[in-house]
PDB file of C-alpha atoms in Angstrom:
ATOM      1  CA  UNK A 914      55.672 -32.201 224.743  1.00 62.00           C
ATOM      2  CA  UNK A 915      52.692 -30.007 223.871  1.00 76.00           C
ATOM      3  CA  UNK A 916      50.423 -31.488 221.234  1.00 69.00           C
ATOM      4  CA  UNK A 917      49.274 -29.762 218.058  1.00 66.00           C
ATOM      5  CA  UNK A 918      46.624 -32.366 217.241  1.00 76.00           C
ATOM      6  CA  UNK A 919      43.442 -30.587 216.068  1.00 80.00           C
ATOM      7  CA  UNK A 920      40.569 -30.721 218.541  1.00 88.00           C
ATOM      8  CA  UNK A 921      37.341 -32.257 217.216  1.00 88.00           C
ATOM      9  CA  UNK A 922      34.101 -30.264 217.231  1.00 91.00           C
ATOM     10  CA  UNK A 923      32.030 -30.751 220.398  1.00 93.00           C
ATOM     11  CA  UNK A 924      28.716 -29.255 221.464  1.00 91.00           C
ATOM     12  CA  UNK A 925      29.174 -27.308 224.703  1.00 96.00           C
ATOM     13  CA  UNK A 926      26.118 -25.183 225.377  1.00 95.00           C
ATOM     14  CA  UNK A 927      25.713 -22.871 228.365  1.00 95.00           C
ATOM     15  CA  UNK A 928      22.300 -23.421 229.994  1.00 95.00           C
ATOM     16  CA  UNK A 929      20.577 -21.777 232.949  1.00 92.00           C
ATOM     17  CA  UNK A 930      18.107 -24.167 234.600  1.00 90.00           C
ATOM     18  CA  UNK A 931      17.146 -21.734 237.400  1.00 84.00           C
ATOM     19  CA  UNK A 932      16.010 -24.462 239.815  1.00 89.00           C
ATOM     20  CA  UNK A 933      14.092 -23.896 243.040  1.00 86.00           C
ATOM     21  CA  UNK A 934      13.805 -26.171 246.078  1.00 81.00           C
ATOM     22  CA  UNK A 935      10.399 -25.990 247.805  1.00 72.00           C
ATOM     23  CA  UNK A 936      10.970 -25.911 251.557  1.00 69.00           C
ATOM     24  CA  UNK A 937       8.161 -28.226 252.728  1.00 71.00           C
ATOM     25  CA  UNK A 938       8.954 -30.848 250.080  1.00 72.00           C
ATOM     26  CA  UNK A 939      12.687 -31.294 250.721  1.00 84.00           C
ATOM     27  CA  UNK A 940      13.527 -33.892 253.396  1.00 90.00           C
ATOM     28  CA  UNK A 941      16.922 -33.846 255.088  1.00 93.00           C
ATOM     29  CA  UNK A 942      17.921 -37.229 253.684  1.00 96.00           C
ATOM     30  CA  UNK A 943      17.301 -36.336 250.070  1.00 95.00           C
ATOM     31  CA  UNK A 944      19.090 -39.314 248.490  1.00 96.00           C
ATOM     32  CA  UNK A 945      16.996 -42.478 248.882  1.00 95.00           C
ATOM     33  CA  UNK A 946      16.176 -41.431 252.450  1.00 95.00           C
ATOM     34  CA  UNK A 947      19.677 -42.692 253.265  1.00 96.00           C
ATOM     35  CA  UNK A 948      21.987 -41.051 255.807  1.00 97.00           C
ATOM     36  CA  UNK A 949      25.400 -41.672 254.230  1.00 97.00           C
ATOM     37  CA  UNK A 950      24.324 -41.144 250.630  1.00 97.00           C
ATOM     38  CA  UNK A 951      22.682 -37.845 251.534  1.00 97.00           C
ATOM     39  CA  UNK A 952      25.688 -36.561 253.500  1.00 98.00           C
ATOM     40  CA  UNK A 953      28.069 -37.542 250.681  1.00 97.00           C
ATOM     41  CA  UNK A 954      25.919 -35.807 248.046  1.00 97.00           C
ATOM     42  CA  UNK A 955      25.606 -32.712 250.260  1.00 98.00           C
ATOM     43  CA  UNK A 956      29.370 -32.480 250.783  1.00 98.00           C
ATOM     44  CA  UNK A 957      30.036 -32.964 247.075  1.00 97.00           C
ATOM     45  CA  UNK A 958      27.634 -30.122 246.365  1.00 98.00           C
ATOM     46  CA  UNK A 959      29.350 -28.026 249.050  1.00 98.00           C
ATOM     47  CA  UNK A 960      32.731 -28.164 247.295  1.00 98.00           C
ATOM     48  CA  UNK A 961      31.376 -27.522 243.799  1.00 97.00           C
ATOM     49  CA  UNK A 962      31.058 -23.692 243.814  1.00 97.00           C
ATOM     50  CA  UNK A 963      34.650 -22.937 244.821  1.00 98.00           C
ATOM     51  CA  UNK A 964      35.896 -25.945 242.871  1.00 97.00           C
ATOM     52  CA  UNK A 965      34.220 -24.753 239.683  1.00 97.00           C
ATOM     53  CA  UNK A 966      35.677 -21.268 240.155  1.00 98.00           C
ATOM     54  CA  UNK A 967      39.150 -22.792 240.506  1.00 98.00           C
ATOM     55  CA  UNK A 968      38.638 -24.815 237.317  1.00 98.00           C
ATOM     56  CA  UNK A 969      37.672 -21.677 235.424  1.00 98.00           C
ATOM     57  CA  UNK A 970      40.700 -19.725 236.670  1.00 98.00           C
ATOM     58  CA  UNK A 971      43.167 -22.509 235.885  1.00 98.00           C
ATOM     59  CA  UNK A 972      41.915 -22.913 232.306  1.00 98.00           C
ATOM     60  CA  UNK A 973      41.474 -19.174 231.694  1.00 97.00           C
ATOM     61  CA  UNK A 974      45.136 -18.622 232.643  1.00 97.00           C
ATOM     62  CA  UNK A 975      46.139 -20.380 229.409  1.00 97.00           C
ATOM     63  CA  UNK A 976      43.443 -19.042 227.102  1.00 94.00           C
ATOM     64  CA  UNK A 977      45.857 -16.684 225.314  1.00 93.00           C
ATOM     65  CA  UNK A 978      48.238 -19.586 224.563  1.00 94.00           C
ATOM     66  CA  UNK A 979      45.621 -21.686 222.779  1.00 94.00           C
ATOM     67  CA  UNK A 980      45.990 -21.508 219.008  1.00 92.00           C
ATOM     68  CA  UNK A 981      43.434 -24.137 217.998  1.00 94.00           C
ATOM     69  CA  UNK A 982      40.247 -22.189 217.104  1.00 95.00           C
ATOM     70  CA  UNK A 983      37.933 -25.071 218.048  1.00 96.00           C
ATOM     71  CA  UNK A 984      39.566 -25.461 221.472  1.00 97.00           C
ATOM     72  CA  UNK A 985      39.300 -21.699 222.006  1.00 96.00           C
ATOM     73  CA  UNK A 986      35.554 -21.955 221.406  1.00 97.00           C
ATOM     74  CA  UNK A 987      35.245 -24.946 223.702  1.00 97.00           C
ATOM     75  CA  UNK A 988      37.076 -23.082 226.484  1.00 98.00           C
ATOM     76  CA  UNK A 989      34.398 -20.369 226.270  1.00 97.00           C
ATOM     77  CA  UNK A 990      31.712 -23.012 226.682  1.00 97.00           C
ATOM     78  CA  UNK A 991      33.612 -24.676 229.527  1.00 98.00           C
ATOM     79  CA  UNK A 992      33.940 -21.397 231.423  1.00 98.00           C
ATOM     80  CA  UNK A 993      30.268 -20.569 230.918  1.00 97.00           C
ATOM     81  CA  UNK A 994      29.036 -23.986 232.014  1.00 98.00           C
ATOM     82  CA  UNK A 995      31.260 -24.136 235.094  1.00 98.00           C
ATOM     83  CA  UNK A 996      30.204 -20.643 236.191  1.00 97.00           C
ATOM     84  CA  UNK A 997      26.527 -21.648 236.078  1.00 97.00           C
ATOM     85  CA  UNK A 998      27.260 -24.939 237.880  1.00 97.00           C
ATOM     86  CA  UNK A 999      28.799 -23.025 240.764  1.00 96.00           C
ATOM     87  CA  UNK A1000      25.862 -20.630 240.914  1.00 96.00           C
ATOM     88  CA  UNK A1001      23.218 -23.369 240.923  1.00 96.00           C
ATOM     89  CA  UNK A1002      24.992 -25.459 243.539  1.00 97.00           C
ATOM     90  CA  UNK A1003      25.506 -22.426 245.776  1.00 97.00           C
ATOM     91  CA  UNK A1004      21.754 -21.882 245.677  1.00 95.00           C
ATOM     92  CA  UNK A1005      21.142 -25.549 246.513  1.00 96.00           C
ATOM     93  CA  UNK A1006      23.774 -25.405 249.266  1.00 97.00           C
ATOM     94  CA  UNK A1007      21.901 -22.573 250.968  1.00 95.00           C
ATOM     95  CA  UNK A1008      18.898 -24.879 251.218  1.00 94.00           C
ATOM     96  CA  UNK A1009      21.075 -27.713 252.529  1.00 96.00           C
ATOM     97  CA  UNK A1010      22.494 -25.363 255.176  1.00 96.00           C
ATOM     98  CA  UNK A1011      18.943 -24.737 256.383  1.00 94.00           C
ATOM     99  CA  UNK A1012      18.488 -28.504 256.704  1.00 94.00           C
ATOM    100  CA  UNK A1013      21.532 -28.747 258.966  1.00 96.00           C
ATOM    101  CA  UNK A1014      24.342 -29.638 256.561  1.00 98.00           C
ATOM    102  CA  UNK A1015      27.581 -27.617 257.095  1.00 98.00           C
ATOM    103  CA  UNK A1016      27.777 -26.504 253.467  1.00 98.00           C
ATOM    104  CA  UNK A1017      28.835 -22.935 254.302  1.00 98.00           C
ATOM    105  CA  UNK A1018      31.709 -24.183 256.474  1.00 98.00           C
ATOM    106  CA  UNK A1019      32.909 -26.621 253.813  1.00 98.00           C
ATOM    107  CA  UNK A1020      32.601 -23.905 251.168  1.00 98.00           C
ATOM    108  CA  UNK A1021      34.869 -21.604 253.211  1.00 98.00           C
ATOM    109  CA  UNK A1022      37.435 -24.352 253.853  1.00 97.00           C
ATOM    110  CA  UNK A1023      37.442 -25.281 250.171  1.00 98.00           C
ATOM    111  CA  UNK A1024      38.042 -21.650 249.227  1.00 97.00           C
ATOM    112  CA  UNK A1025      40.998 -21.391 251.616  1.00 97.00           C
ATOM    113  CA  UNK A1026      42.484 -24.682 250.446  1.00 97.00           C
ATOM    114  CA  UNK A1027      42.261 -23.757 246.771  1.00 97.00           C
ATOM    115  CA  UNK A1028      43.645 -20.265 247.479  1.00 97.00           C
ATOM    116  CA  UNK A1029      46.669 -21.913 249.099  1.00 97.00           C
ATOM    117  CA  UNK A1030      47.071 -24.229 246.114  1.00 97.00           C
ATOM    118  CA  UNK A1031      46.928 -21.271 243.736  1.00 96.00           C
ATOM    119  CA  UNK A1032      49.602 -19.522 245.815  1.00 97.00           C
ATOM    120  CA  UNK A1033      52.134 -22.361 246.025  1.00 97.00           C
ATOM    121  CA  UNK A1034      51.561 -24.416 242.858  1.00 97.00           C
ATOM    122  CA  UNK A1035      52.749 -23.413 239.378  1.00 97.00           C
ATOM    123  CA  UNK A1036      49.979 -22.693 236.905  1.00 97.00           C
ATOM    124  CA  UNK A1037      50.626 -25.867 234.914  1.00 97.00           C
ATOM    125  CA  UNK A1038      50.125 -27.924 238.088  1.00 97.00           C
ATOM    126  CA  UNK A1039      46.892 -26.070 238.791  1.00 98.00           C
ATOM    127  CA  UNK A1040      45.723 -26.886 235.280  1.00 98.00           C
ATOM    128  CA  UNK A1041      46.726 -30.521 235.831  1.00 98.00           C
ATOM    129  CA  UNK A1042      44.644 -30.574 239.030  1.00 98.00           C
ATOM    130  CA  UNK A1043      41.664 -29.302 237.044  1.00 98.00           C
ATOM    131  CA  UNK A1044      42.156 -31.953 234.351  1.00 98.00           C
ATOM    132  CA  UNK A1045      42.404 -34.653 237.039  1.00 98.00           C
ATOM    133  CA  UNK A1046      39.271 -33.547 238.887  1.00 98.00           C
ATOM    134  CA  UNK A1047      37.409 -33.160 235.604  1.00 98.00           C
ATOM    135  CA  UNK A1048      38.172 -36.848 235.012  1.00 98.00           C
ATOM    136  CA  UNK A1049      36.621 -37.586 238.414  1.00 96.00           C
ATOM    137  CA  UNK A1050      33.490 -35.596 237.678  1.00 97.00           C
ATOM    138  CA  UNK A1051      33.158 -36.992 234.151  1.00 97.00           C
ATOM    139  CA  UNK A1052      33.477 -40.567 235.423  1.00 97.00           C
ATOM    140  CA  UNK A1053      30.839 -40.049 238.121  1.00 97.00           C
ATOM    141  CA  UNK A1054      28.639 -38.069 235.726  1.00 98.00           C
ATOM    142  CA  UNK A1055      28.569 -40.825 233.132  1.00 97.00           C
ATOM    143  CA  UNK A1056      27.874 -43.402 235.842  1.00 97.00           C
ATOM    144  CA  UNK A1057      24.888 -41.373 237.044  1.00 97.00           C
ATOM    145  CA  UNK A1058      23.493 -40.817 233.551  1.00 98.00           C
ATOM    146  CA  UNK A1059      23.708 -44.518 232.696  1.00 97.00           C
ATOM    147  CA  UNK A1060      22.216 -45.844 235.942  1.00 96.00           C
ATOM    148  CA  UNK A1061      18.445 -45.431 236.313  1.00 96.00           C
ATOM    149  CA  UNK A1062      18.626 -46.666 239.912  1.00 94.00           C
ATOM    150  CA  UNK A1063      21.073 -43.940 240.903  1.00 95.00           C
ATOM    151  CA  UNK A1064      18.858 -41.284 239.292  1.00 96.00           C
ATOM    152  CA  UNK A1065      15.782 -42.600 241.086  1.00 95.00           C
ATOM    153  CA  UNK A1066      17.443 -42.159 244.485  1.00 96.00           C
ATOM    154  CA  UNK A1067      16.942 -38.379 244.432  1.00 95.00           C
ATOM    155  CA  UNK A1068      13.690 -37.780 246.288  1.00 91.00           C
ATOM    156  CA  UNK A1069      12.659 -34.600 244.445  1.00 90.00           C
ATOM    157  CA  UNK A1070      12.458 -33.759 240.755  1.00 92.00           C
ATOM    158  CA  UNK A1071      14.378 -30.509 241.299  1.00 93.00           C
ATOM    159  CA  UNK A1072      17.373 -32.255 242.873  1.00 94.00           C
ATOM    160  CA  UNK A1073      17.325 -34.999 240.253  1.00 95.00           C
ATOM    161  CA  UNK A1074      17.359 -32.339 237.531  1.00 96.00           C
ATOM    162  CA  UNK A1075      20.199 -30.449 239.237  1.00 97.00           C
ATOM    163  CA  UNK A1076      22.474 -33.476 239.328  1.00 97.00           C
ATOM    164  CA  UNK A1077      21.565 -34.895 235.914  1.00 98.00           C
ATOM    165  CA  UNK A1078      21.866 -31.471 234.233  1.00 98.00           C
ATOM    166  CA  UNK A1079      25.248 -31.031 235.906  1.00 98.00           C
ATOM    167  CA  UNK A1080      26.257 -34.548 234.823  1.00 98.00           C
ATOM    168  CA  UNK A1081      25.195 -33.858 231.230  1.00 98.00           C
ATOM    169  CA  UNK A1082      27.334 -30.742 230.985  1.00 98.00           C
ATOM    170  CA  UNK A1083      30.314 -32.345 232.732  1.00 98.00           C
ATOM    171  CA  UNK A1084      30.130 -35.058 230.087  1.00 98.00           C
ATOM    172  CA  UNK A1085      29.886 -32.463 227.305  1.00 98.00           C
ATOM    173  CA  UNK A1086      33.055 -30.646 228.373  1.00 98.00           C
ATOM    174  CA  UNK A1087      34.951 -33.618 229.861  1.00 98.00           C
ATOM    175  CA  UNK A1088      37.860 -33.201 227.413  1.00 98.00           C
ATOM    176  CA  UNK A1089      38.378 -29.435 227.533  1.00 98.00           C
ATOM    177  CA  UNK A1090      40.722 -29.046 230.518  1.00 98.00           C
ATOM    178  CA  UNK A1091      42.639 -32.144 229.409  1.00 98.00           C
ATOM    179  CA  UNK A1092      43.039 -30.816 225.866  1.00 97.00           C
ATOM    180  CA  UNK A1093      44.206 -27.439 227.155  1.00 98.00           C
ATOM    181  CA  UNK A1094      46.809 -29.182 229.313  1.00 98.00           C
ATOM    182  CA  UNK A1095      47.963 -31.295 226.372  1.00 96.00           C
ATOM    183  CA  UNK A1096      48.233 -28.237 224.125  1.00 95.00           C
ATOM    184  CA  UNK A1097      50.250 -26.103 226.552  1.00 95.00           C
ATOM    185  CA  UNK A1098      52.240 -28.794 228.384  1.00 94.00           C
ATOM    186  CA  UNK A1099      51.521 -32.397 227.497  1.00 93.00           C
ATOM    187  CA  UNK A1100      53.896 -33.752 230.157  1.00 95.00           C
ATOM    188  CA  UNK A1101      52.633 -37.163 231.237  1.00 96.00           C
ATOM    189  CA  UNK A1102      54.828 -37.079 234.345  1.00 97.00           C
ATOM    190  CA  UNK A1103      53.006 -33.990 235.592  1.00 97.00           C
ATOM    191  CA  UNK A1104      49.573 -35.233 234.521  1.00 97.00           C
ATOM    192  CA  UNK A1105      49.858 -38.628 236.230  1.00 97.00           C
ATOM    193  CA  UNK A1106      51.784 -37.362 239.255  1.00 98.00           C
ATOM    194  CA  UNK A1107      49.160 -34.711 239.943  1.00 98.00           C
ATOM    195  CA  UNK A1108      46.418 -37.332 239.611  1.00 97.00           C
ATOM    196  CA  UNK A1109      48.074 -39.491 242.290  1.00 97.00           C
ATOM    197  CA  UNK A1110      48.145 -36.506 244.637  1.00 97.00           C
ATOM    198  CA  UNK A1111      44.577 -35.646 243.692  1.00 95.00           C
ATOM    199  CA  UNK A1112      43.366 -39.144 244.617  1.00 95.00           C
ATOM    200  CA  UNK A1113      44.742 -38.742 248.124  1.00 96.00           C
ATOM    201  CA  UNK A1114      43.735 -35.128 248.755  1.00 95.00           C
ATOM    202  CA  UNK A1115      40.250 -35.457 247.275  1.00 94.00           C
ATOM    203  CA  UNK A1116      39.379 -38.700 249.068  1.00 94.00           C
ATOM    204  CA  UNK A1117      40.811 -37.544 252.411  1.00 97.00           C
ATOM    205  CA  UNK A1118      39.159 -34.144 252.107  1.00 96.00           C
ATOM    206  CA  UNK A1119      35.764 -35.608 251.240  1.00 97.00           C
ATOM    207  CA  UNK A1120      36.015 -38.169 254.045  1.00 97.00           C
ATOM    208  CA  UNK A1121      36.767 -35.438 256.589  1.00 97.00           C
ATOM    209  CA  UNK A1122      33.904 -33.278 255.273  1.00 98.00           C
ATOM    210  CA  UNK A1123      31.402 -36.152 255.439  1.00 98.00           C
ATOM    211  CA  UNK A1124      32.558 -37.129 258.940  1.00 97.00           C
ATOM    212  CA  UNK A1125      32.220 -33.520 260.086  1.00 98.00           C
ATOM    213  CA  UNK A1126      28.725 -33.373 258.596  1.00 98.00           C
ATOM    214  CA  UNK A1127      27.714 -36.610 260.313  1.00 97.00           C
ATOM    215  CA  UNK A1128      29.018 -35.442 263.710  1.00 97.00           C
ATOM    216  CA  UNK A1129      26.776 -32.377 263.474  1.00 97.00           C
ATOM    217  CA  UNK A1130      23.731 -34.506 262.569  1.00 97.00           C
ATOM    218  CA  UNK A1131      21.766 -35.124 265.785  1.00 95.00           C
ATOM    219  CA  UNK A1132      19.649 -37.849 264.228  1.00 94.00           C
ATOM    220  CA  UNK A1133      22.725 -39.674 262.941  1.00 95.00           C
ATOM    221  CA  UNK A1134      24.308 -39.489 266.396  1.00 95.00           C
ATOM    222  CA  UNK A1135      21.175 -40.994 267.933  1.00 95.00           C
ATOM    223  CA  UNK A1136      21.135 -43.863 265.438  1.00 93.00           C
ATOM    224  CA  UNK A1137      24.697 -45.240 265.101  1.00 94.00           C
ATOM    225  CA  UNK A1138      23.400 -48.611 263.881  1.00 95.00           C
ATOM    226  CA  UNK A1139      21.488 -46.918 261.084  1.00 95.00           C
ATOM    227  CA  UNK A1140      24.648 -45.032 260.094  1.00 96.00           C
ATOM    228  CA  UNK A1141      26.617 -48.298 260.059  1.00 96.00           C
ATOM    229  CA  UNK A1142      23.976 -49.993 257.877  1.00 96.00           C
ATOM    230  CA  UNK A1143      24.021 -46.993 255.569  1.00 96.00           C
ATOM    231  CA  UNK A1144      27.818 -47.130 255.359  1.00 95.00           C
ATOM    232  CA  UNK A1145      27.763 -50.824 254.490  1.00 95.00           C
ATOM    233  CA  UNK A1146      25.133 -50.131 251.853  1.00 95.00           C
ATOM    234  CA  UNK A1147      27.573 -47.939 249.921  1.00 94.00           C
ATOM    235  CA  UNK A1148      29.226 -51.105 248.621  1.00 91.00           C
ATOM    236  CA  UNK A1149      26.266 -51.630 246.298  1.00 89.00           C
ATOM    237  CA  UNK A1150      26.147 -48.041 245.028  1.00 91.00           C
ATOM    238  CA  UNK A1151      27.171 -47.538 241.372  1.00 90.00           C
ATOM    239  CA  UNK A1152      29.745 -44.880 242.355  1.00 92.00           C
ATOM    240  CA  UNK A1153      31.672 -47.385 244.479  1.00 91.00           C
ATOM    241  CA  UNK A1154      31.853 -50.263 242.015  1.00 90.00           C
ATOM    242  CA  UNK A1155      35.091 -51.579 240.539  1.00 92.00           C
ATOM    243  CA  UNK A1156      34.279 -50.248 237.085  1.00 93.00           C
ATOM    244  CA  UNK A1157      34.422 -46.676 238.409  1.00 94.00           C
ATOM    245  CA  UNK A1158      37.811 -47.337 239.996  1.00 93.00           C
ATOM    246  CA  UNK A1159      39.079 -48.809 236.721  1.00 95.00           C
ATOM    247  CA  UNK A1160      37.830 -45.767 234.819  1.00 95.00           C
ATOM    248  CA  UNK A1161      39.615 -43.432 237.228  1.00 95.00           C
ATOM    249  CA  UNK A1162      42.867 -45.389 236.897  1.00 95.00           C
ATOM    250  CA  UNK A1163      42.516 -45.299 233.112  1.00 96.00           C
ATOM    251  CA  UNK A1164      43.751 -41.702 233.323  1.00 97.00           C
ATOM    252  CA  UNK A1165      47.296 -42.962 233.983  1.00 96.00           C
ATOM    253  CA  UNK A1166      47.658 -44.546 230.534  1.00 96.00           C
ATOM    254  CA  UNK A1167      50.219 -42.961 228.238  1.00 94.00           C
ATOM    255  CA  UNK A1168      47.723 -42.777 225.376  1.00 94.00           C
ATOM    256  CA  UNK A1169      44.695 -41.809 227.493  1.00 97.00           C
ATOM    257  CA  UNK A1170      42.136 -39.310 226.273  1.00 97.00           C
ATOM    258  CA  UNK A1171      38.694 -38.573 227.808  1.00 97.00           C
ATOM    259  CA  UNK A1172      37.054 -39.260 224.450  1.00 96.00           C
ATOM    260  CA  UNK A1173      38.213 -42.887 224.643  1.00 94.00           C
ATOM    261  CA  UNK A1174      34.853 -43.521 226.320  1.00 92.00           C
ATOM    262  CA  UNK A1175      32.293 -42.582 223.678  1.00 94.00           C
ATOM    263  CA  UNK A1176      29.301 -40.753 225.153  1.00 96.00           C
ATOM    264  CA  UNK A1177      27.798 -39.398 221.930  1.00 95.00           C
ATOM    265  CA  UNK A1178      24.563 -41.403 222.184  1.00 97.00           C
ATOM    266  CA  UNK A1179      24.320 -40.825 225.938  1.00 97.00           C
ATOM    267  CA  UNK A1180      24.541 -37.060 225.451  1.00 97.00           C
ATOM    268  CA  UNK A1181      21.905 -37.105 222.709  1.00 96.00           C
ATOM    269  CA  UNK A1182      19.575 -39.107 224.948  1.00 97.00           C
ATOM    270  CA  UNK A1183      19.951 -36.765 227.920  1.00 97.00           C
ATOM    271  CA  UNK A1184      19.642 -33.569 225.907  1.00 96.00           C
ATOM    272  CA  UNK A1185      16.286 -34.903 224.784  1.00 96.00           C
ATOM    273  CA  UNK A1186      15.239 -36.099 228.252  1.00 96.00           C
ATOM    274  CA  UNK A1187      16.054 -32.726 229.815  1.00 95.00           C
ATOM    275  CA  UNK A1188      14.347 -30.816 227.016  1.00 93.00           C
ATOM    276  CA  UNK A1189      17.414 -29.260 225.419  1.00 91.00           C
ATOM    277  CA  UNK A1190      17.384 -28.729 221.668  1.00 67.00           C
ATOM    278  CA  UNK A1191      20.466 -30.053 219.917  1.00 52.00           C
ATOM    279  CA  UNK A1192      22.080 -27.563 217.557  1.00 48.00           C
ATOM    280  CA  UNK A1193      21.513 -28.356 213.894  1.00 45.00           C
TER     281      UNK A1193
END
């Protein structure tokens, strides 16, 4: 059943970092000089622009049905933040394309896949997909913001800022799509069922994209042992630890809410570190 629980006040500010990526300073393997980590990050970035646009459309479709004034305001912030995320990652993806990553191809395939989803899936399922993927991004975002080692892997300040800024804002609006779903539907069967499907489709899709990217990488093809070592090294990466898996599975709980994991202090810390002034 839809919930009428009032939504707490949250700070969701739309920012425009306007980042640039100097050509001579950006190596192909921009994450710790590592083959697999760089290809994974590049393919994640490749799906962001169309993914963010889909998120915006799925939430906007229910904007007129939201009666909670605070949630209405948060939806505005969500839409603004996601629009800028897509724009910044598209700019970064153009640079990655120049380095040999198939970001344009993955962008086109993502657009077609999401267009098909929008055509065949009811709007409440589309919203549930957005809530599920927002849980993915929020979980990875918090992991990145809490792990100094993961932040240090980005070899340029611009790329580090791109991903930490994105992570900050994903953490700020991590509850919005979920709260919209709860207010207009609230059906746990749909929420959890869509998450199961999302696990499969997202992981398979990302695996195919990364494999495609690797096949096109001449240096990776020449050094299969280096690729294998890089693949084995993923076991020690924060994103692949058991705690992340547990956090993702937490979504299935009957009483789950994204705010169960308090990030108030983390957000305050990163707003300061990135030079953003907190509203009084």
